[in-house]
């Protein structure tokens, strides 16, 4: 019997959080090996465990997978969260990449120099309001189904709902004019596995503060 | 009879070049509509042809696909360039993602400040030689096969060749420490569809120049 997937990352959301969300939503239990110092990271590198010397890395089904997208795509396929055919996969990919683009901007905001932060925040708000949220709202409006693709839960829904939580954390007013997105968020959040993940004490990570950023700087030397 | 895919992008490499490579390698003829002005982009956006208001966009099989990765995956899927099973697909994904990280440096390079461009060439060379090339050299040495994954041409090989050739334009001896990659480069270049793409008169675009950079600024800068 295969062991549980083991996630190698530091104690923060970063690029691993989407993987935690997806595994959790799929009902897959997982373990985490936290990187707490640059020595921990060096050890993984010297062991040859990191193909490109980077994390996230996930030990799963006998493989040491790196590269967030490769990991997510593997998990999604394994748990039937990647559509039923090529065309559905293309739509799921397209929506996922849009989510990733906005998500990346939000994730990198804390690293912004203080004098640029306000400009960056305004850009995020503008992009969310005028580009990304309307695109997804319109997809849901176009077919009036419960999920983005193929009338079935897919990784696209899970990634989008995770993003909606971050958008809400940043500025709750941003979701105001998107009723179908709010509906999707509620629906996905109420799925038993997701509901469990959203409760305190789960493996979901909290927003990193200054201390988390400092720790990341020490581990990854930037 | 299926219509040819139609690519919407400025007349230059940028993020569309990988798509051109994969279509060419798969032996798929395609048309291009070159973006030259802000007005043309506006027209595409106003007509709701661009899901996230961005290019690349490829009209293919009744879809208007955006987001480079979703386009690449769809074409790879359709033309048997994504391995024979999930494990091969995942390896290909992992290798492609790593290579795209390196290619990203090349894509961004023409848009850096002139003073930073020289420094960035050194950074690219270092990343290629220390982080990426050793991985693929080891893979090729390990199985002794002609292709990176599963003994057949895949998306991983095409993106790898694209990246190697683009790097060689800037740093001619970049493969000097990697004999397997050198042999690999020759072998993949000689695949008939790829050989044709590498000949003058193909749809392969030349290295970015000042005209290309200026066109991009004119189209995309607010």
GROMACS .gro file of C-alpha atoms in nm:
model
  444
    1UNK     CA    1   0.000   0.000   0.000
    2UNK     CA    2   0.143   0.335  -0.101
    3UNK     CA    3   0.218   0.580   0.178
    4UNK     CA    4   0.061   0.919   0.193
    5UNK     CA    5   0.204   1.193  -0.028
    6UNK     CA    6   0.476   1.386   0.152
    7UNK     CA    7   0.507   1.760   0.089
    8UNK     CA    8   0.844   1.934   0.124
    9UNK     CA    9   0.817   2.309   0.179
   10UNK     CA   10   0.851   2.567   0.448
   11UNK     CA   11   0.574   2.660   0.689
   12UNK     CA   12   0.387   2.900   0.465
   13UNK     CA   13   0.138   2.913   0.179
   14UNK     CA   14   0.371   3.011  -0.103
   15UNK     CA   15   0.365   2.782  -0.404
   16UNK     CA   16   0.269   2.474  -0.204
   17UNK     CA   17  -0.071   2.593  -0.084
   18UNK     CA   18  -0.249   2.518  -0.414
   19UNK     CA   19  -0.121   2.160  -0.380
   20UNK     CA   20  -0.248   2.136  -0.021
   21UNK     CA   21  -0.590   2.263  -0.134
   22UNK     CA   22  -0.609   2.017  -0.423
   23UNK     CA   23  -0.507   1.714  -0.218
   24UNK     CA   24  -0.748   1.815   0.058
   25UNK     CA   25  -1.036   1.869  -0.184
   26UNK     CA   26  -0.962   1.530  -0.339
   27UNK     CA   27  -0.993   1.376   0.006
   28UNK     CA   28  -0.630   1.267   0.001
   29UNK     CA   29  -0.446   1.273   0.333
   30UNK     CA   30  -0.091   1.398   0.319
   31UNK     CA   31   0.216   1.456   0.536
   32UNK     CA   32   0.440   1.758   0.547
   33UNK     CA   33   0.814   1.776   0.606
   34UNK     CA   34   0.881   2.138   0.693
   35UNK     CA   35   1.196   2.314   0.581
   36UNK     CA   36   1.296   2.534   0.872
   37UNK     CA   37   1.647   2.646   0.782
   38UNK     CA   38   1.872   2.687   0.482
   39UNK     CA   39   2.054   2.375   0.605
   40UNK     CA   40   1.731   2.176   0.565
   41UNK     CA   41   1.704   2.299   0.206
   42UNK     CA   42   2.071   2.223   0.139
   43UNK     CA   43   2.023   1.869   0.266
   44UNK     CA   44   1.738   1.809   0.020
   45UNK     CA   45   1.958   1.944  -0.256
   46UNK     CA   46   2.263   1.731  -0.167
   47UNK     CA   47   2.042   1.423  -0.138
   48UNK     CA   48   1.949   1.472  -0.502
   49UNK     CA   49   1.584   1.498  -0.407
   50UNK     CA   50   1.514   1.819  -0.596
   51UNK     CA   51   1.536   1.790  -0.975
   52UNK     CA   52   1.591   2.165  -1.026
   53UNK     CA   53   1.716   2.236  -0.670
   54UNK     CA   54   1.381   2.393  -0.588
   55UNK     CA   55   1.072   2.331  -0.381
   56UNK     CA   56   0.779   2.257  -0.385
   57UNK     CA   57   0.865   1.890  -0.398
   58UNK     CA   58   0.608   1.616  -0.338
   59UNK     CA   59   0.692   1.252  -0.281
   60UNK     CA   60   0.399   1.066  -0.432
   61UNK     CA   61   0.357   0.717  -0.580
   62UNK     CA   62   0.729   0.648  -0.585
   63UNK     CA   63   0.818   0.979  -0.754
   64UNK     CA   64   0.980   1.296  -0.623
   65UNK     CA   65   0.782   1.550  -0.821
   66UNK     CA   66   0.885   1.913  -0.856
   67UNK     CA   67   0.734   2.209  -1.044
   68UNK     CA   68   0.400   2.316  -0.905
   69UNK     CA   69   0.204   2.268  -1.226
   70UNK     CA   70   0.341   1.918  -1.288
   71UNK     CA   71   0.249   1.820  -0.933
   72UNK     CA   72  -0.102   1.968  -0.959
   73UNK     CA   73  -0.166   1.806  -1.296
   74UNK     CA   74  -0.060   1.465  -1.164
   75UNK     CA   75  -0.282   1.490  -0.858
   76UNK     CA   76  -0.575   1.618  -1.063
   77UNK     CA   77  -0.547   1.329  -1.310
   78UNK     CA   78  -0.513   1.074  -1.031
   79UNK     CA   79  -0.826   1.200  -0.854
   80UNK     CA   80  -1.033   1.262  -1.169
   81UNK     CA   81  -1.032   1.640  -1.134
   82UNK     CA   82  -0.903   1.712  -1.485
   83UNK     CA   83  -1.208   1.682  -1.709
   84UNK     CA   84  -1.315   1.396  -1.932
   85UNK     CA   85  -1.131   1.475  -2.255
   86UNK     CA   86  -0.876   1.696  -2.431
   87UNK     CA   87  -1.111   1.988  -2.483
   88UNK     CA   88  -1.221   1.994  -2.119
   89UNK     CA   89  -0.856   1.971  -2.016
   90UNK     CA   90  -0.777   2.271  -2.237
   91UNK     CA   91  -1.051   2.478  -2.072
   92UNK     CA   92  -0.940   2.368  -1.725
   93UNK     CA   93  -0.580   2.460  -1.811
   94UNK     CA   94  -0.685   2.800  -1.946
   95UNK     CA   95  -0.887   2.887  -1.636
   96UNK     CA   96  -0.614   2.753  -1.405
   97UNK     CA   97  -0.350   2.971  -1.572
   98UNK     CA   98  -0.565   3.281  -1.536
   99UNK     CA   99  -0.610   3.201  -1.167
  100UNK     CA  100  -0.234   3.149  -1.136
  101UNK     CA  101  -0.158   3.487  -1.296
  102UNK     CA  102  -0.373   3.679  -1.045
  103UNK     CA  103  -0.265   3.449  -0.763
  104UNK     CA  104   0.100   3.519  -0.841
  105UNK     CA  105   0.044   3.894  -0.812
  106UNK     CA  106  -0.122   3.850  -0.472
  107UNK     CA  107   0.144   3.606  -0.351
  108UNK     CA  108   0.430   3.839  -0.445
  109UNK     CA  109   0.271   4.153  -0.295
  110UNK     CA  110   0.444   4.113   0.046
  111UNK     CA  111   0.781   4.108  -0.133
  112UNK     CA  112   0.715   4.443  -0.293
  113UNK     CA  113   0.934   4.737  -0.176
  114UNK     CA  114   0.721   4.957   0.055
  115UNK     CA  115   0.716   5.252  -0.187
  116UNK     CA  116   0.567   5.034  -0.463
  117UNK     CA  117   0.313   4.847  -0.253
  118UNK     CA  118   0.021   5.080  -0.305
  119UNK     CA  119   0.065   5.086  -0.681
  120UNK     CA  120   0.086   4.707  -0.687
  121UNK     CA  121  -0.224   4.672  -0.470
  122UNK     CA  122  -0.421   4.906  -0.695
  123UNK     CA  123  -0.313   4.704  -0.997
  124UNK     CA  124  -0.428   4.381  -0.830
  125UNK     CA  125  -0.765   4.534  -0.748
  126UNK     CA  126  -0.801   4.664  -1.103
  127UNK     CA  127  -0.705   4.332  -1.262
  128UNK     CA  128  -0.933   4.135  -1.033
  129UNK     CA  129  -1.230   4.365  -1.097
  130UNK     CA  130  -1.186   4.421  -1.471
  131UNK     CA  131  -1.004   4.117  -1.604
  132UNK     CA  132  -1.011   3.798  -1.400
  133UNK     CA  133  -1.327   3.792  -1.190
  134UNK     CA  134  -1.549   3.897  -1.483
  135UNK     CA  135  -1.394   3.627  -1.703
  136UNK     CA  136  -1.484   3.353  -1.456
  137UNK     CA  137  -1.824   3.502  -1.374
  138UNK     CA  138  -1.902   3.501  -1.746
  139UNK     CA  139  -1.799   3.138  -1.783
  140UNK     CA  140  -2.046   3.041  -1.510
  141UNK     CA  141  -2.310   3.270  -1.660
  142UNK     CA  142  -2.265   3.115  -2.005
  143UNK     CA  143  -2.371   2.766  -1.898
  144UNK     CA  144  -2.536   2.822  -1.559
  145UNK     CA  145  -2.385   2.496  -1.432
  146UNK     CA  146  -2.250   2.437  -1.084
  147UNK     CA  147  -1.888   2.409  -1.193
  148UNK     CA  148  -1.662   2.579  -1.446
  149UNK     CA  149  -1.609   2.285  -1.682
  150UNK     CA  150  -1.816   1.984  -1.782
  151UNK     CA  151  -2.073   2.019  -1.505
  152UNK     CA  152  -1.832   1.847  -1.268
  153UNK     CA  153  -1.586   1.956  -1.001
  154UNK     CA  154  -1.236   2.000  -1.143
  155UNK     CA  155  -0.906   2.148  -1.037
  156UNK     CA  156  -1.018   2.474  -1.204
  157UNK     CA  157  -1.295   2.518  -0.945
  158UNK     CA  158  -1.066   2.435  -0.654
  159UNK     CA  159  -0.790   2.673  -0.766
  160UNK     CA  160  -1.045   2.950  -0.833
  161UNK     CA  161  -1.216   2.913  -0.496
  162UNK     CA  162  -0.877   2.918  -0.319
  163UNK     CA  163  -0.804   3.243  -0.508
  164UNK     CA  164  -1.140   3.390  -0.411
  165UNK     CA  165  -1.049   3.342  -0.045
  166UNK     CA  166  -0.726   3.538  -0.102
  167UNK     CA  167  -0.907   3.810  -0.295
  168UNK     CA  168  -1.152   3.836  -0.007
  169UNK     CA  169  -0.866   3.858   0.246
  170UNK     CA  170  -0.712   4.140   0.046
  171UNK     CA  171  -1.033   4.335  -0.010
  172UNK     CA  172  -1.379   4.186   0.055
  173UNK     CA  173  -1.549   4.446  -0.164
  174UNK     CA  174  -1.385   4.295  -0.473
  175UNK     CA  175  -1.628   4.002  -0.478
  176UNK     CA  176  -1.936   4.221  -0.439
  177UNK     CA  177  -2.052   4.225  -0.800
  178UNK     CA  178  -1.991   3.859  -0.881
  179UNK     CA  179  -2.288   3.658  -0.754
  180UNK     CA  180  -2.208   3.341  -0.947
  181UNK     CA  181  -1.851   3.339  -0.815
  182UNK     CA  182  -1.985   3.381  -0.463
  183UNK     CA  183  -2.216   3.088  -0.530
  184UNK     CA  184  -1.926   2.873  -0.652
  185UNK     CA  185  -1.723   2.967  -0.347
  186UNK     CA  186  -2.004   2.863  -0.114
  187UNK     CA  187  -2.076   2.543  -0.305
  188UNK     CA  188  -1.715   2.425  -0.316
  189UNK     CA  189  -1.656   2.530   0.046
  190UNK     CA  190  -1.945   2.310   0.153
  191UNK     CA  191  -1.808   1.994  -0.007
  192UNK     CA  192  -1.723   1.773   0.293
  193UNK     CA  193  -1.351   1.744   0.219
  194UNK     CA  194  -1.314   2.117   0.157
  195UNK     CA  195  -1.526   2.206   0.459
  196UNK     CA  196  -1.292   1.998   0.675
  197UNK     CA  197  -0.987   2.170   0.523
  198UNK     CA  198  -1.136   2.513   0.596
  199UNK     CA  199  -1.171   2.438   0.966
  200UNK     CA  200  -0.908   2.551   1.218
  201UNK     CA  201  -0.647   2.286   1.289
  202UNK     CA  202  -0.631   2.159   0.932
  203UNK     CA  203  -0.315   2.169   0.720
  204UNK     CA  204  -0.429   2.492   0.554
  205UNK     CA  205  -0.172   2.763   0.611
  206UNK     CA  206  -0.251   3.109   0.746
  207UNK     CA  207  -0.141   3.427   0.570
  208UNK     CA  208   0.228   3.479   0.632
  209UNK     CA  209   0.326   3.787   0.825
  210UNK     CA  210   0.656   3.969   0.845
  211UNK     CA  211   0.811   3.685   1.047
  212UNK     CA  212   0.720   3.431   0.780
  213UNK     CA  213   0.875   3.649   0.512
  214UNK     CA  214   1.195   3.689   0.714
  215UNK     CA  215   1.216   3.312   0.761
  216UNK     CA  216   1.168   3.259   0.386
  217UNK     CA  217   1.446   3.509   0.312
  218UNK     CA  218   1.681   3.318   0.544
  219UNK     CA  219   1.598   2.977   0.399
  220UNK     CA  220   1.600   3.073   0.031
  221UNK     CA  221   1.861   3.349   0.060
  222UNK     CA  222   1.689   3.633  -0.123
  223UNK     CA  223  -1.192   1.951  -4.357
  224UNK     CA  224  -1.034   2.111  -4.055
  225UNK     CA  225  -0.922   2.470  -4.082
  226UNK     CA  226  -0.567   2.557  -3.991
  227UNK     CA  227  -0.497   2.695  -3.645
  228UNK     CA  228  -0.466   3.075  -3.644
  229UNK     CA  229  -0.215   3.245  -3.418
  230UNK     CA  230  -0.272   3.598  -3.288
  231UNK     CA  231   0.049   3.772  -3.171
  232UNK     CA  232   0.299   4.036  -3.273
  233UNK     CA  233   0.544   3.939  -3.547
  234UNK     CA  234   0.816   3.811  -3.317
  235UNK     CA  235   0.905   3.530  -3.079
  236UNK     CA  236   0.782   3.623  -2.732
  237UNK     CA  237   0.543   3.376  -2.572
  238UNK     CA  238   0.406   3.248  -2.903
  239UNK     CA  239   0.733   3.104  -3.030
  240UNK     CA  240   0.696   2.781  -2.830
  241UNK     CA  241   0.355   2.732  -2.991
  242UNK     CA  242   0.506   2.781  -3.337
  243UNK     CA  243   0.775   2.525  -3.253
  244UNK     CA  244   0.528   2.262  -3.135
  245UNK     CA  245   0.288   2.306  -3.427
  246UNK     CA  246   0.579   2.288  -3.670
  247UNK     CA  247   0.729   1.981  -3.502
  248UNK     CA  248   0.387   1.814  -3.517
  249UNK     CA  249   0.371   1.890  -3.889
  250UNK     CA  250   0.068   2.117  -3.846
  251UNK     CA  251   0.038   2.410  -4.086
  252UNK     CA  252  -0.091   2.730  -3.931
  253UNK     CA  253  -0.184   3.087  -4.018
  254UNK     CA  254  -0.077   3.399  -3.832
  255UNK     CA  255  -0.250   3.729  -3.779
  256UNK     CA  256   0.019   3.970  -3.663
  257UNK     CA  257  -0.067   4.233  -3.404
  258UNK     CA  258   0.091   4.564  -3.499
  259UNK     CA  259  -0.110   4.832  -3.325
  260UNK     CA  260  -0.288   4.901  -3.000
  261UNK     CA  261  -0.610   4.935  -3.199
  262UNK     CA  262  -0.585   4.578  -3.322
  263UNK     CA  263  -0.542   4.452  -2.966
  264UNK     CA  264  -0.835   4.665  -2.856
  265UNK     CA  265  -1.049   4.514  -3.132
  266UNK     CA  266  -0.968   4.162  -3.015
  267UNK     CA  267  -1.043   4.259  -2.655
  268UNK     CA  268  -1.368   4.442  -2.736
  269UNK     CA  269  -1.484   4.149  -2.948
  270UNK     CA  270  -1.442   3.916  -2.647
  271UNK     CA  271  -1.192   3.702  -2.832
  272UNK     CA  272  -0.938   3.706  -2.549
  273UNK     CA  273  -1.053   3.543  -2.227
  274UNK     CA  274  -0.809   3.745  -2.012
  275UNK     CA  275  -0.759   4.031  -2.262
  276UNK     CA  276  -0.417   3.891  -2.347
  277UNK     CA  277  -0.226   3.719  -2.624
  278UNK     CA  278  -0.105   3.459  -2.722
  279UNK     CA  279  -0.440   3.346  -2.855
  280UNK     CA  280  -0.480   3.052  -3.091
  281UNK     CA  281  -0.798   2.974  -3.279
  282UNK     CA  282  -0.796   2.595  -3.298
  283UNK     CA  283  -1.070   2.335  -3.339
  284UNK     CA  284  -1.348   2.582  -3.266
  285UNK     CA  285  -1.181   2.718  -2.951
  286UNK     CA  286  -1.010   3.049  -2.884
  287UNK     CA  287  -0.734   2.923  -2.656
  288UNK     CA  288  -0.529   3.162  -2.447
  289UNK     CA  289  -0.253   3.106  -2.191
  290UNK     CA  290   0.061   2.958  -2.342
  291UNK     CA  291   0.066   2.641  -2.134
  292UNK     CA  292  -0.291   2.545  -2.214
  293UNK     CA  293  -0.220   2.596  -2.585
  294UNK     CA  294   0.099   2.389  -2.569
  295UNK     CA  295  -0.068   2.109  -2.372
  296UNK     CA  296  -0.365   2.092  -2.609
  297UNK     CA  297  -0.143   2.065  -2.916
  298UNK     CA  298   0.083   1.811  -2.745
  299UNK     CA  299  -0.218   1.602  -2.641
  300UNK     CA  300  -0.365   1.609  -2.988
  301UNK     CA  301  -0.043   1.516  -3.164
  302UNK     CA  302   0.089   1.246  -2.934
  303UNK     CA  303   0.365   1.457  -2.786
  304UNK     CA  304   0.272   1.400  -2.423
  305UNK     CA  305   0.393   1.047  -2.352
  306UNK     CA  306   0.205   0.719  -2.343
  307UNK     CA  307   0.077   0.723  -1.984
  308UNK     CA  308   0.036   0.938  -1.676
  309UNK     CA  309   0.389   0.881  -1.544
  310UNK     CA  310   0.548   0.980  -1.877
  311UNK     CA  311   0.314   1.275  -1.905
  312UNK     CA  312   0.416   1.391  -1.558
  313UNK     CA  313   0.788   1.363  -1.637
  314UNK     CA  314   0.732   1.561  -1.957
  315UNK     CA  315   0.536   1.821  -1.759
  316UNK     CA  316   0.816   1.850  -1.505
  317UNK     CA  317   1.088   1.889  -1.767
  318UNK     CA  318   0.883   2.138  -1.970
  319UNK     CA  319   0.812   2.349  -1.663
  320UNK     CA  320   1.180   2.362  -1.569
  321UNK     CA  321   1.279   2.454  -1.924
  322UNK     CA  322   1.007   2.720  -1.944
  323UNK     CA  323   1.154   2.881  -1.631
  324UNK     CA  324   1.482   2.916  -1.822
  325UNK     CA  325   1.309   3.025  -2.143
  326UNK     CA  326   1.127   3.296  -1.946
  327UNK     CA  327   1.462   3.468  -1.888
  328UNK     CA  328   1.515   3.480  -2.265
  329UNK     CA  329   1.163   3.609  -2.328
  330UNK     CA  330   1.204   3.894  -2.079
  331UNK     CA  331   1.560   3.981  -2.182
  332UNK     CA  332   1.489   4.231  -2.465
  333UNK     CA  333   1.269   4.433  -2.229
  334UNK     CA  334   1.530   4.485  -1.961
  335UNK     CA  335   1.714   4.814  -1.929
  336UNK     CA  336   2.020   4.812  -2.160
  337UNK     CA  337   2.251   4.827  -1.855
  338UNK     CA  338   2.092   4.513  -1.710
  339UNK     CA  339   2.094   4.312  -2.030
  340UNK     CA  340   2.459   4.209  -2.020
  341UNK     CA  341   2.436   4.102  -1.655
  342UNK     CA  342   2.127   3.899  -1.736
  343UNK     CA  343   2.306   3.704  -2.011
  344UNK     CA  344   2.555   3.593  -1.745
  345UNK     CA  345   2.267   3.498  -1.514
  346UNK     CA  346   2.100   3.293  -1.790
  347UNK     CA  347   2.425   3.115  -1.867
  348UNK     CA  348   2.480   3.034  -1.503
  349UNK     CA  349   2.127   2.902  -1.453
  350UNK     CA  350   2.148   2.692  -1.768
  351UNK     CA  351   2.487   2.543  -1.686
  352UNK     CA  352   2.438   2.487  -1.314
  353UNK     CA  353   2.070   2.414  -1.271
  354UNK     CA  354   1.907   2.296  -1.593
  355UNK     CA  355   2.150   2.140  -1.839
  356UNK     CA  356   2.298   1.896  -1.583
  357UNK     CA  357   1.951   1.752  -1.527
  358UNK     CA  358   1.887   1.680  -1.893
  359UNK     CA  359   2.245   1.565  -1.958
  360UNK     CA  360   2.200   1.313  -1.677
  361UNK     CA  361   1.861   1.197  -1.812
  362UNK     CA  362   2.007   1.137  -2.159
  363UNK     CA  363   2.319   0.970  -2.022
  364UNK     CA  364   2.105   0.755  -1.796
  365UNK     CA  365   1.884   0.592  -2.059
  366UNK     CA  366   2.096   0.643  -2.369
  367UNK     CA  367   1.785   0.712  -2.576
  368UNK     CA  368   1.732   0.972  -2.843
  369UNK     CA  369   1.453   1.155  -2.660
  370UNK     CA  370   1.410   1.279  -2.306
  371UNK     CA  371   1.103   1.069  -2.219
  372UNK     CA  372   0.968   0.735  -2.334
  373UNK     CA  373   1.189   0.693  -2.636
  374UNK     CA  374   0.973   0.916  -2.853
  375UNK     CA  375   0.952   1.284  -2.939
  376UNK     CA  376   0.759   1.486  -2.683
  377UNK     CA  377   0.683   1.843  -2.585
  378UNK     CA  378   0.986   1.822  -2.354
  379UNK     CA  379   1.225   1.773  -2.646
  380UNK     CA  380   1.074   2.052  -2.854
  381UNK     CA  381   1.086   2.314  -2.579
  382UNK     CA  382   1.436   2.193  -2.484
  383UNK     CA  383   1.565   2.240  -2.839
  384UNK     CA  384   1.398   2.580  -2.870
  385UNK     CA  385   1.565   2.694  -2.547
  386UNK     CA  386   1.907   2.552  -2.630
  387UNK     CA  387   1.917   2.717  -2.973
  388UNK     CA  388   1.798   3.051  -2.833
  389UNK     CA  389   2.067   3.037  -2.564
  390UNK     CA  390   2.333   2.943  -2.818
  391UNK     CA  391   2.249   3.262  -3.008
  392UNK     CA  392   2.360   3.461  -2.705
  393UNK     CA  393   2.623   3.225  -2.563
  394UNK     CA  394   2.764   3.015  -2.849
  395UNK     CA  395   2.959   2.766  -2.640
  396UNK     CA  396   2.696   2.711  -2.375
  397UNK     CA  397   2.678   2.336  -2.436
  398UNK     CA  398   3.054   2.284  -2.421
  399UNK     CA  399   3.039   2.081  -2.098
  400UNK     CA  400   2.743   1.870  -2.208
  401UNK     CA  401   2.832   1.615  -2.476
  402UNK     CA  402   2.500   1.429  -2.459
  403UNK     CA  403   2.303   1.751  -2.500
  404UNK     CA  404   2.524   1.842  -2.797
  405UNK     CA  405   2.449   1.514  -2.970
  406UNK     CA  406   2.082   1.545  -2.871
  407UNK     CA  407   2.061   1.894  -3.023
  408UNK     CA  408   2.187   1.765  -3.357
  409UNK     CA  409   1.956   1.462  -3.355
  410UNK     CA  410   1.639   1.653  -3.267
  411UNK     CA  411   1.725   1.928  -3.517
  412UNK     CA  412   1.739   1.664  -3.789
  413UNK     CA  413   1.387   1.536  -3.737
  414UNK     CA  414   1.225   1.622  -4.073
  415UNK     CA  415   0.949   1.854  -3.947
  416UNK     CA  416   1.192   2.034  -3.717
  417UNK     CA  417   1.462   2.051  -3.983
  418UNK     CA  418   1.210   2.221  -4.212
  419UNK     CA  419   1.121   2.470  -3.936
  420UNK     CA  420   1.490   2.552  -3.892
  421UNK     CA  421   1.535   2.637  -4.259
  422UNK     CA  422   1.500   2.992  -4.395
  423UNK     CA  423   1.148   3.080  -4.507
  424UNK     CA  424   0.975   2.894  -4.224
  425UNK     CA  425   0.751   3.057  -3.965
  426UNK     CA  426   1.031   3.051  -3.707
  427UNK     CA  427   1.089   3.408  -3.596
  428UNK     CA  428   1.430   3.581  -3.580
  429UNK     CA  429   1.587   3.696  -3.250
  430UNK     CA  430   1.405   3.997  -3.101
  431UNK     CA  431   1.536   4.332  -3.229
  432UNK     CA  432   1.462   4.699  -3.157
  433UNK     CA  433   1.168   4.703  -3.397
  434UNK     CA  434   1.007   4.410  -3.217
  435UNK     CA  435   1.060   4.570  -2.876
  436UNK     CA  436   0.914   4.898  -2.995
  437UNK     CA  437   0.612   4.724  -3.149
  438UNK     CA  438   0.545   4.542  -2.824
  439UNK     CA  439   0.564   4.866  -2.623
  440UNK     CA  440   0.330   5.038  -2.866
  441UNK     CA  441   0.073   4.763  -2.849
  442UNK     CA  442   0.079   4.677  -2.479
  443UNK     CA  443   0.187   4.984  -2.287
  444UNK     CA  444  -0.109   5.183  -2.151
   0.00000   0.00000   0.00000
